[in-house]
């Protein structure tokens, strides 16, 4: 099982949007997907309600609860109010998440973790448990201000706690291609962070939340919906880049 964490300590940057569409994309490719919602707001859990298990996400920070997760093609570990208390647990409890995922390693092909917009035990634990991390952002001042801090956290975890963690890149979300300020910020971001920036941004499309409210990816909306077709093409192009990054990381191990 490959574990991928969607992480950014800033809220409203599209973690849930990206994570859900990646989950739907992997499912369509024939993968068995486990989705963990670590955000108490539970937006992912609302979209994926039909796939939820009785094991709440907060239980993954206790010993041996992974054995209660049943195998399925698509399984949601839903958010619960108790997640708020997880960040107050002893730091030793961080290891429980990775240990519980190890118990279902042969039951799923991918595990996706949607994190809360906070720095704390939940985010650190999800990075320790992950093979890969992907970070969506908006090209707005407040989002960009926290980017360096986020990258510092990711690479600190890789260096000190999880050497197998690979950073897949930064996905630009809610991008306005008609806004000169955002265009300039995107170019500056690409110049500063180079290959860390995935070159396909996701525009602001009303069809995206519309699709997710129906529990489907945006590319499954009606063919007559032009905005949905554009959004679907953008997201699928971005996800192809993510898959290519994963493949390029895996190749050396098989050489």
PDB file of C-alpha atoms in Angstrom:
ATOM      1  CA  UNK A   1       0.000   0.000   0.000  1.00  0.00           C
ATOM      2  CA  UNK A   2       1.280   3.447  -0.951  1.00  0.00           C
ATOM      3  CA  UNK A   3       0.340   6.188   1.509  1.00  0.00           C
ATOM      4  CA  UNK A   4      -0.028   9.774   0.286  1.00  0.00           C
ATOM      5  CA  UNK A   5      -0.672  12.722   2.590  1.00  0.00           C
ATOM      6  CA  UNK A   6      -2.292  15.943   1.350  1.00  0.00           C
ATOM      7  CA  UNK A   7      -0.816  18.665   3.546  1.00  0.00           C
ATOM      8  CA  UNK A   8      -0.905  22.416   4.083  1.00  0.00           C
ATOM      9  CA  UNK A   9      -1.344  24.216   7.387  1.00  0.00           C
ATOM     10  CA  UNK A  10      -3.418  26.908   5.614  1.00  0.00           C
ATOM     11  CA  UNK A  11      -7.135  26.274   5.242  1.00  0.00           C
ATOM     12  CA  UNK A  12      -9.170  26.774   2.084  1.00  0.00           C
ATOM     13  CA  UNK A  13      -6.373  25.940  -0.348  1.00  0.00           C
ATOM     14  CA  UNK A  14      -7.972  22.845  -1.874  1.00  0.00           C
ATOM     15  CA  UNK A  15      -6.615  19.889   0.110  1.00  0.00           C
ATOM     16  CA  UNK A  16      -9.990  18.170   0.162  1.00  0.00           C
ATOM     17  CA  UNK A  17     -10.706  18.923  -3.503  1.00  0.00           C
ATOM     18  CA  UNK A  18      -7.369  17.503  -4.585  1.00  0.00           C
ATOM     19  CA  UNK A  19      -7.519  14.501  -2.252  1.00  0.00           C
ATOM     20  CA  UNK A  20     -11.031  13.496  -3.285  1.00  0.00           C
ATOM     21  CA  UNK A  21     -10.320  13.771  -7.009  1.00  0.00           C
ATOM     22  CA  UNK A  22      -7.143  11.758  -6.601  1.00  0.00           C
ATOM     23  CA  UNK A  23      -9.141   9.103  -4.745  1.00  0.00           C
ATOM     24  CA  UNK A  24     -11.791   8.933  -7.497  1.00  0.00           C
ATOM     25  CA  UNK A  25      -9.050   8.817 -10.130  1.00  0.00           C
ATOM     26  CA  UNK A  26      -7.248   5.940  -8.415  1.00  0.00           C
ATOM     27  CA  UNK A  27     -10.521   4.067  -7.985  1.00  0.00           C
ATOM     28  CA  UNK A  28     -11.322   4.436 -11.692  1.00  0.00           C
ATOM     29  CA  UNK A  29      -7.901   2.958 -12.454  1.00  0.00           C
ATOM     30  CA  UNK A  30      -8.867  -0.195 -10.549  1.00  0.00           C
ATOM     31  CA  UNK A  31      -7.037   0.518  -7.286  1.00  0.00           C
ATOM     32  CA  UNK A  32      -8.326  -0.302  -3.816  1.00  0.00           C
ATOM     33  CA  UNK A  33      -8.390   3.000  -1.943  1.00  0.00           C
ATOM     34  CA  UNK A  34      -8.441   3.801   1.775  1.00  0.00           C
ATOM     35  CA  UNK A  35      -9.272   7.461   2.502  1.00  0.00           C
ATOM     36  CA  UNK A  36      -8.599   8.938   5.949  1.00  0.00           C
ATOM     37  CA  UNK A  37     -10.168  12.266   6.928  1.00  0.00           C
ATOM     38  CA  UNK A  38      -8.139  13.898   9.717  1.00  0.00           C
ATOM     39  CA  UNK A  39      -9.913  17.265   9.452  1.00  0.00           C
ATOM     40  CA  UNK A  40     -12.647  17.712  12.098  1.00  0.00           C
ATOM     41  CA  UNK A  41     -14.613  19.828   9.595  1.00  0.00           C
ATOM     42  CA  UNK A  42     -15.265  16.527   7.820  1.00  0.00           C
ATOM     43  CA  UNK A  43     -15.773  17.856   4.288  1.00  0.00           C
ATOM     44  CA  UNK A  44     -14.226  14.748   2.743  1.00  0.00           C
ATOM     45  CA  UNK A  45     -16.392  12.595   4.985  1.00  0.00           C
ATOM     46  CA  UNK A  46     -19.557  14.318   3.719  1.00  0.00           C
ATOM     47  CA  UNK A  47     -18.631  13.647   0.087  1.00  0.00           C
ATOM     48  CA  UNK A  48     -17.645  10.030   0.749  1.00  0.00           C
ATOM     49  CA  UNK A  49     -20.359   9.246   3.292  1.00  0.00           C
ATOM     50  CA  UNK A  50     -21.550   6.146   1.407  1.00  0.00           C
ATOM     51  CA  UNK A  51     -18.106   4.570   1.805  1.00  0.00           C
ATOM     52  CA  UNK A  52     -17.574   5.217   5.516  1.00  0.00           C
ATOM     53  CA  UNK A  53     -16.556   2.548   7.998  1.00  0.00           C
ATOM     54  CA  UNK A  54     -17.533   2.490  11.665  1.00  0.00           C
ATOM     55  CA  UNK A  55     -13.888   3.133  12.668  1.00  0.00           C
ATOM     56  CA  UNK A  56     -13.485   6.905  13.308  1.00  0.00           C
ATOM     57  CA  UNK A  57     -10.265   8.643  12.310  1.00  0.00           C
ATOM     58  CA  UNK A  58      -9.497   9.530  15.941  1.00  0.00           C
ATOM     59  CA  UNK A  59      -9.265   5.806  16.728  1.00  0.00           C
ATOM     60  CA  UNK A  60      -6.204   5.514  14.485  1.00  0.00           C
ATOM     61  CA  UNK A  61      -4.221   7.294  17.188  1.00  0.00           C
ATOM     62  CA  UNK A  62      -4.776   4.363  19.547  1.00  0.00           C
ATOM     63  CA  UNK A  63      -3.013   1.015  19.421  1.00  0.00           C
ATOM     64  CA  UNK A  64      -4.151  -1.828  17.159  1.00  0.00           C
ATOM     65  CA  UNK A  65      -7.360  -0.268  15.820  1.00  0.00           C
ATOM     66  CA  UNK A  66      -6.187  -0.917  12.254  1.00  0.00           C
ATOM     67  CA  UNK A  67      -7.295  -4.544  12.665  1.00  0.00           C
ATOM     68  CA  UNK A  68     -10.900  -3.302  12.722  1.00  0.00           C
ATOM     69  CA  UNK A  69     -10.678  -1.793   9.213  1.00  0.00           C
ATOM     70  CA  UNK A  70     -12.325  -4.069   6.676  1.00  0.00           C
ATOM     71  CA  UNK A  71     -10.964  -4.571   3.154  1.00  0.00           C
ATOM     72  CA  UNK A  72     -12.968  -2.895   0.370  1.00  0.00           C
ATOM     73  CA  UNK A  73     -12.460  -1.305  -3.026  1.00  0.00           C
ATOM     74  CA  UNK A  74     -13.111   2.113  -1.475  1.00  0.00           C
ATOM     75  CA  UNK A  75     -13.184   2.718   2.261  1.00  0.00           C
ATOM     76  CA  UNK A  76     -13.499   5.966   4.210  1.00  0.00           C
ATOM     77  CA  UNK A  77     -12.198   6.426   7.742  1.00  0.00           C
ATOM     78  CA  UNK A  78     -14.422   9.393   8.647  1.00  0.00           C
ATOM     79  CA  UNK A  79     -13.587  12.481  10.636  1.00  0.00           C
ATOM     80  CA  UNK A  80     -14.948  12.733  14.156  1.00  0.00           C
ATOM     81  CA  UNK A  81     -15.167  15.555  16.738  1.00  0.00           C
ATOM     82  CA  UNK A  82     -12.580  13.740  18.893  1.00  0.00           C
ATOM     83  CA  UNK A  83      -9.884  14.584  16.332  1.00  0.00           C
ATOM     84  CA  UNK A  84      -9.578  17.991  17.976  1.00  0.00           C
ATOM     85  CA  UNK A  85      -8.242  16.263  21.094  1.00  0.00           C
ATOM     86  CA  UNK A  86      -5.603  14.264  19.195  1.00  0.00           C
ATOM     87  CA  UNK A  87      -3.150  17.157  19.044  1.00  0.00           C
ATOM     88  CA  UNK A  88      -3.129  17.180  22.852  1.00  0.00           C
ATOM     89  CA  UNK A  89      -2.060  13.547  23.073  1.00  0.00           C
ATOM     90  CA  UNK A  90       1.521  12.573  24.043  1.00  0.00           C
ATOM     91  CA  UNK A  91       3.903  12.741  21.099  1.00  0.00           C
ATOM     92  CA  UNK A  92       4.578   9.029  21.535  1.00  0.00           C
ATOM     93  CA  UNK A  93       1.056   8.437  20.173  1.00  0.00           C
ATOM     94  CA  UNK A  94       2.138   9.665  16.737  1.00  0.00           C
ATOM     95  CA  UNK A  95       3.447   6.188  15.957  1.00  0.00           C
ATOM     96  CA  UNK A  96      -0.015   4.625  16.263  1.00  0.00           C
ATOM     97  CA  UNK A  97      -1.169   5.974  12.885  1.00  0.00           C
ATOM     98  CA  UNK A  98       1.701   4.376  10.949  1.00  0.00           C
ATOM     99  CA  UNK A  99       1.393   1.158  12.957  1.00  0.00           C
ATOM    100  CA  UNK A 100      -2.342   0.905  12.269  1.00  0.00           C
ATOM    101  CA  UNK A 101      -1.836   1.481   8.548  1.00  0.00           C
ATOM    102  CA  UNK A 102       0.753  -1.287   8.527  1.00  0.00           C
ATOM    103  CA  UNK A 103      -2.015  -3.651   9.687  1.00  0.00           C
ATOM    104  CA  UNK A 104      -3.969  -3.053   6.453  1.00  0.00           C
ATOM    105  CA  UNK A 105      -0.987  -2.875   4.118  1.00  0.00           C
ATOM    106  CA  UNK A 106      -2.146  -5.830   2.013  1.00  0.00           C
ATOM    107  CA  UNK A 107      -5.820  -4.786   1.901  1.00  0.00           C
ATOM    108  CA  UNK A 108      -5.461  -1.572  -0.115  1.00  0.00           C
ATOM    109  CA  UNK A 109      -3.306  -0.263  -2.954  1.00  0.00           C
ATOM    110  CA  UNK A 110      -3.403   3.377  -1.846  1.00  0.00           C
ATOM    111  CA  UNK A 111      -4.100   5.247   1.363  1.00  0.00           C
ATOM    112  CA  UNK A 112      -4.866   8.961   1.063  1.00  0.00           C
ATOM    113  CA  UNK A 113      -4.777  11.188   4.150  1.00  0.00           C
ATOM    114  CA  UNK A 114      -6.632  14.518   4.131  1.00  0.00           C
ATOM    115  CA  UNK A 115      -5.118  16.602   6.927  1.00  0.00           C
ATOM    116  CA  UNK A 116      -6.416  19.504   8.994  1.00  0.00           C
ATOM    117  CA  UNK A 117      -5.114  23.050   8.346  1.00  0.00           C
ATOM    118  CA  UNK A 118      -2.959  23.048  11.478  1.00  0.00           C
ATOM    119  CA  UNK A 119       0.560  22.151  12.487  1.00  0.00           C
ATOM    120  CA  UNK A 120       0.495  19.537  15.209  1.00  0.00           C
ATOM    121  CA  UNK A 121       0.497  15.857  16.080  1.00  0.00           C
ATOM    122  CA  UNK A 122      -2.013  14.856  13.389  1.00  0.00           C
ATOM    123  CA  UNK A 123      -0.020  16.451  10.571  1.00  0.00           C
ATOM    124  CA  UNK A 124       3.307  15.151  11.840  1.00  0.00           C
ATOM    125  CA  UNK A 125       1.894  11.651  12.321  1.00  0.00           C
ATOM    126  CA  UNK A 126       0.463  11.655   8.797  1.00  0.00           C
ATOM    127  CA  UNK A 127       3.879  12.633   7.399  1.00  0.00           C
ATOM    128  CA  UNK A 128       5.578   9.890   9.416  1.00  0.00           C
ATOM    129  CA  UNK A 129       3.078   7.358   8.033  1.00  0.00           C
ATOM    130  CA  UNK A 130       3.335   8.546   4.415  1.00  0.00           C
ATOM    131  CA  UNK A 131       5.391   7.496   1.440  1.00  0.00           C
ATOM    132  CA  UNK A 132       4.478  10.696  -0.406  1.00  0.00           C
ATOM    133  CA  UNK A 133       3.222  14.183   0.394  1.00  0.00           C
ATOM    134  CA  UNK A 134       1.467  16.635  -1.922  1.00  0.00           C
ATOM    135  CA  UNK A 135       0.769  20.279  -1.032  1.00  0.00           C
ATOM    136  CA  UNK A 136      -1.971  22.375  -2.661  1.00  0.00           C
ATOM    137  CA  UNK A 137      -1.769  26.157  -2.314  1.00  0.00           C
ATOM    138  CA  UNK A 138      -3.398  29.333  -3.564  1.00  0.00           C
ATOM    139  CA  UNK A 139      -1.242  32.055  -5.077  1.00  0.00           C
ATOM    140  CA  UNK A 140      -2.332  34.517  -2.411  1.00  0.00           C
ATOM    141  CA  UNK A 141      -0.102  36.308   0.065  1.00  0.00           C
ATOM    142  CA  UNK A 142      -1.208  34.444   3.197  1.00  0.00           C
ATOM    143  CA  UNK A 143      -0.924  31.044   1.514  1.00  0.00           C
ATOM    144  CA  UNK A 144       2.527  31.803   0.147  1.00  0.00           C
ATOM    145  CA  UNK A 145       3.739  33.125   3.510  1.00  0.00           C
ATOM    146  CA  UNK A 146       3.195  29.714   5.114  1.00  0.00           C
ATOM    147  CA  UNK A 147       4.752  27.713   2.289  1.00  0.00           C
ATOM    148  CA  UNK A 148       8.315  27.909   3.554  1.00  0.00           C
ATOM    149  CA  UNK A 149       7.242  26.821   7.028  1.00  0.00           C
ATOM    150  CA  UNK A 150       5.337  23.870   5.540  1.00  0.00           C
ATOM    151  CA  UNK A 151       8.299  22.768   3.412  1.00  0.00           C
ATOM    152  CA  UNK A 152      10.585  23.068   6.423  1.00  0.00           C
ATOM    153  CA  UNK A 153       8.254  20.767   8.379  1.00  0.00           C
ATOM    154  CA  UNK A 154       8.069  18.228   5.548  1.00  0.00           C
ATOM    155  CA  UNK A 155      11.826  18.019   5.052  1.00  0.00           C
ATOM    156  CA  UNK A 156      12.470  17.979   8.788  1.00  0.00           C
ATOM    157  CA  UNK A 157      10.205  14.934   9.122  1.00  0.00           C
ATOM    158  CA  UNK A 158      11.967  13.293   6.181  1.00  0.00           C
ATOM    159  CA  UNK A 159      15.397  13.918   7.697  1.00  0.00           C
ATOM    160  CA  UNK A 160      14.624  12.981  11.287  1.00  0.00           C
ATOM    161  CA  UNK A 161      11.589  10.703  11.375  1.00  0.00           C
ATOM    162  CA  UNK A 162      10.678   9.227   7.974  1.00  0.00           C
ATOM    163  CA  UNK A 163      13.510   8.954   5.416  1.00  0.00           C
ATOM    164  CA  UNK A 164      11.222   7.256   2.867  1.00  0.00           C
ATOM    165  CA  UNK A 165       8.961  10.342   2.626  1.00  0.00           C
ATOM    166  CA  UNK A 166       9.011  11.854  -0.868  1.00  0.00           C
ATOM    167  CA  UNK A 167       7.688  15.322  -1.695  1.00  0.00           C
ATOM    168  CA  UNK A 168       5.605  15.179  -4.891  1.00  0.00           C
ATOM    169  CA  UNK A 169       5.255  18.913  -5.263  1.00  0.00           C
ATOM    170  CA  UNK A 170       3.075  21.978  -4.908  1.00  0.00           C
ATOM    171  CA  UNK A 171      -0.288  22.076  -6.693  1.00  0.00           C
ATOM    172  CA  UNK A 172      -1.666  25.546  -7.400  1.00  0.00           C
ATOM    173  CA  UNK A 173      -5.420  25.680  -6.817  1.00  0.00           C
ATOM    174  CA  UNK A 174      -8.149  28.306  -7.319  1.00  0.00           C
ATOM    175  CA  UNK A 175      -5.989  30.048  -9.912  1.00  0.00           C
ATOM    176  CA  UNK A 176      -7.419  33.028 -11.817  1.00  0.00           C
ATOM    177  CA  UNK A 177      -5.723  33.036 -15.224  1.00  0.00           C
ATOM    178  CA  UNK A 178      -7.177  36.500 -15.956  1.00  0.00           C
ATOM    179  CA  UNK A 179      -5.673  38.106 -12.883  1.00  0.00           C
ATOM    180  CA  UNK A 180      -2.290  39.722 -13.614  1.00  0.00           C
ATOM    181  CA  UNK A 181      -1.291  39.617  -9.951  1.00  0.00           C
ATOM    182  CA  UNK A 182      -1.909  35.867  -9.721  1.00  0.00           C
ATOM    183  CA  UNK A 183      -0.138  35.232 -13.031  1.00  0.00           C
ATOM    184  CA  UNK A 184       2.902  37.125 -11.775  1.00  0.00           C
ATOM    185  CA  UNK A 185       2.778  35.294  -8.422  1.00  0.00           C
ATOM    186  CA  UNK A 186       2.584  31.919 -10.183  1.00  0.00           C
ATOM    187  CA  UNK A 187       5.625  32.748 -12.316  1.00  0.00           C
ATOM    188  CA  UNK A 188       7.544  33.954  -9.247  1.00  0.00           C
ATOM    189  CA  UNK A 189       6.592  30.788  -7.388  1.00  0.00           C
ATOM    190  CA  UNK A 190       7.828  28.625 -10.260  1.00  0.00           C
ATOM    191  CA  UNK A 191      11.064  30.594 -10.419  1.00  0.00           C
ATOM    192  CA  UNK A 192      11.670  30.210  -6.672  1.00  0.00           C
ATOM    193  CA  UNK A 193      10.678  26.574  -6.213  1.00  0.00           C
ATOM    194  CA  UNK A 194      11.423  25.168  -9.677  1.00  0.00           C
ATOM    195  CA  UNK A 195      10.451  21.527 -10.160  1.00  0.00           C
ATOM    196  CA  UNK A 196       8.528  21.526  -6.873  1.00  0.00           C
ATOM    197  CA  UNK A 197       5.748  23.418  -8.664  1.00  0.00           C
ATOM    198  CA  UNK A 198       3.402  21.225 -10.695  1.00  0.00           C
ATOM    199  CA  UNK A 199       2.921  23.254 -13.895  1.00  0.00           C
ATOM    200  CA  UNK A 200      -0.819  22.614 -14.285  1.00  0.00           C
ATOM    201  CA  UNK A 201      -2.827  24.996 -12.062  1.00  0.00           C
ATOM    202  CA  UNK A 202      -6.485  24.381 -11.195  1.00  0.00           C
ATOM    203  CA  UNK A 203      -8.789  27.283 -11.986  1.00  0.00           C
ATOM    204  CA  UNK A 204     -11.708  28.632  -9.987  1.00  0.00           C
ATOM    205  CA  UNK A 205     -14.647  26.525 -11.192  1.00  0.00           C
ATOM    206  CA  UNK A 206     -18.112  26.384  -9.592  1.00  0.00           C
ATOM    207  CA  UNK A 207     -18.551  22.942 -11.119  1.00  0.00           C
ATOM    208  CA  UNK A 208     -15.939  21.451  -8.748  1.00  0.00           C
ATOM    209  CA  UNK A 209     -17.842  21.930  -5.455  1.00  0.00           C
ATOM    210  CA  UNK A 210     -21.058  21.098  -7.339  1.00  0.00           C
ATOM    211  CA  UNK A 211     -19.651  17.708  -8.334  1.00  0.00           C
ATOM    212  CA  UNK A 212     -18.263  16.961  -4.882  1.00  0.00           C
ATOM    213  CA  UNK A 213     -21.601  17.799  -3.269  1.00  0.00           C
ATOM    214  CA  UNK A 214     -23.033  15.048  -5.486  1.00  0.00           C
ATOM    215  CA  UNK A 215     -20.290  12.652  -4.389  1.00  0.00           C
ATOM    216  CA  UNK A 216     -18.639  12.442  -7.825  1.00  0.00           C
ATOM    217  CA  UNK A 217     -15.501  13.846  -9.505  1.00  0.00           C
ATOM    218  CA  UNK A 218     -15.991  16.914 -11.682  1.00  0.00           C
ATOM    219  CA  UNK A 219     -15.230  15.023 -14.887  1.00  0.00           C
ATOM    220  CA  UNK A 220     -18.372  12.936 -14.344  1.00  0.00           C
ATOM    221  CA  UNK A 221     -20.719  15.921 -14.573  1.00  0.00           C
ATOM    222  CA  UNK A 222     -22.845  16.154 -17.709  1.00  0.00           C
ATOM    223  CA  UNK A 223     -21.083  16.518 -21.060  1.00  0.00           C
ATOM    224  CA  UNK A 224     -23.037  19.718 -21.722  1.00  0.00           C
ATOM    225  CA  UNK A 225     -21.317  21.401 -18.770  1.00  0.00           C
ATOM    226  CA  UNK A 226     -18.436  23.271 -20.391  1.00  0.00           C
ATOM    227  CA  UNK A 227     -16.962  24.491 -17.085  1.00  0.00           C
ATOM    228  CA  UNK A 228     -16.955  20.931 -15.740  1.00  0.00           C
ATOM    229  CA  UNK A 229     -15.149  19.658 -18.846  1.00  0.00           C
ATOM    230  CA  UNK A 230     -12.457  22.315 -18.455  1.00  0.00           C
ATOM    231  CA  UNK A 231     -12.107  21.659 -14.725  1.00  0.00           C
ATOM    232  CA  UNK A 232     -11.972  17.904 -15.315  1.00  0.00           C
ATOM    233  CA  UNK A 233      -9.252  18.305 -17.929  1.00  0.00           C
ATOM    234  CA  UNK A 234      -7.182  20.519 -15.618  1.00  0.00           C
ATOM    235  CA  UNK A 235      -7.477  18.167 -12.646  1.00  0.00           C
ATOM    236  CA  UNK A 236      -6.792  15.016 -14.662  1.00  0.00           C
ATOM    237  CA  UNK A 237      -3.720  16.666 -16.225  1.00  0.00           C
ATOM    238  CA  UNK A 238      -2.473  17.563 -12.752  1.00  0.00           C
ATOM    239  CA  UNK A 239      -3.111  14.023 -11.486  1.00  0.00           C
ATOM    240  CA  UNK A 240      -1.191  12.583 -14.452  1.00  0.00           C
ATOM    241  CA  UNK A 241       1.750  14.698 -13.297  1.00  0.00           C
ATOM    242  CA  UNK A 242       1.384  13.314  -9.772  1.00  0.00           C
ATOM    243  CA  UNK A 243       1.328   9.729 -11.076  1.00  0.00           C
ATOM    244  CA  UNK A 244       4.408  10.469 -13.212  1.00  0.00           C
ATOM    245  CA  UNK A 245       6.245  11.800 -10.160  1.00  0.00           C
ATOM    246  CA  UNK A 246       5.419   8.659  -8.197  1.00  0.00           C
ATOM    247  CA  UNK A 247       6.551   6.479 -11.090  1.00  0.00           C
ATOM    248  CA  UNK A 248       9.835   8.359 -11.444  1.00  0.00           C
ATOM    249  CA  UNK A 249      10.537   7.895  -7.725  1.00  0.00           C
ATOM    250  CA  UNK A 250       9.796   4.166  -7.893  1.00  0.00           C
ATOM    251  CA  UNK A 251      11.877   3.467 -11.002  1.00  0.00           C
ATOM    252  CA  UNK A 252      15.335   3.583  -9.330  1.00  0.00           C
ATOM    253  CA  UNK A 253      14.208   0.940  -6.814  1.00  0.00           C
ATOM    254  CA  UNK A 254      13.434  -1.460  -9.674  1.00  0.00           C
ATOM    255  CA  UNK A 255      16.519  -0.685 -11.749  1.00  0.00           C
TER     256      UNK A 255
END
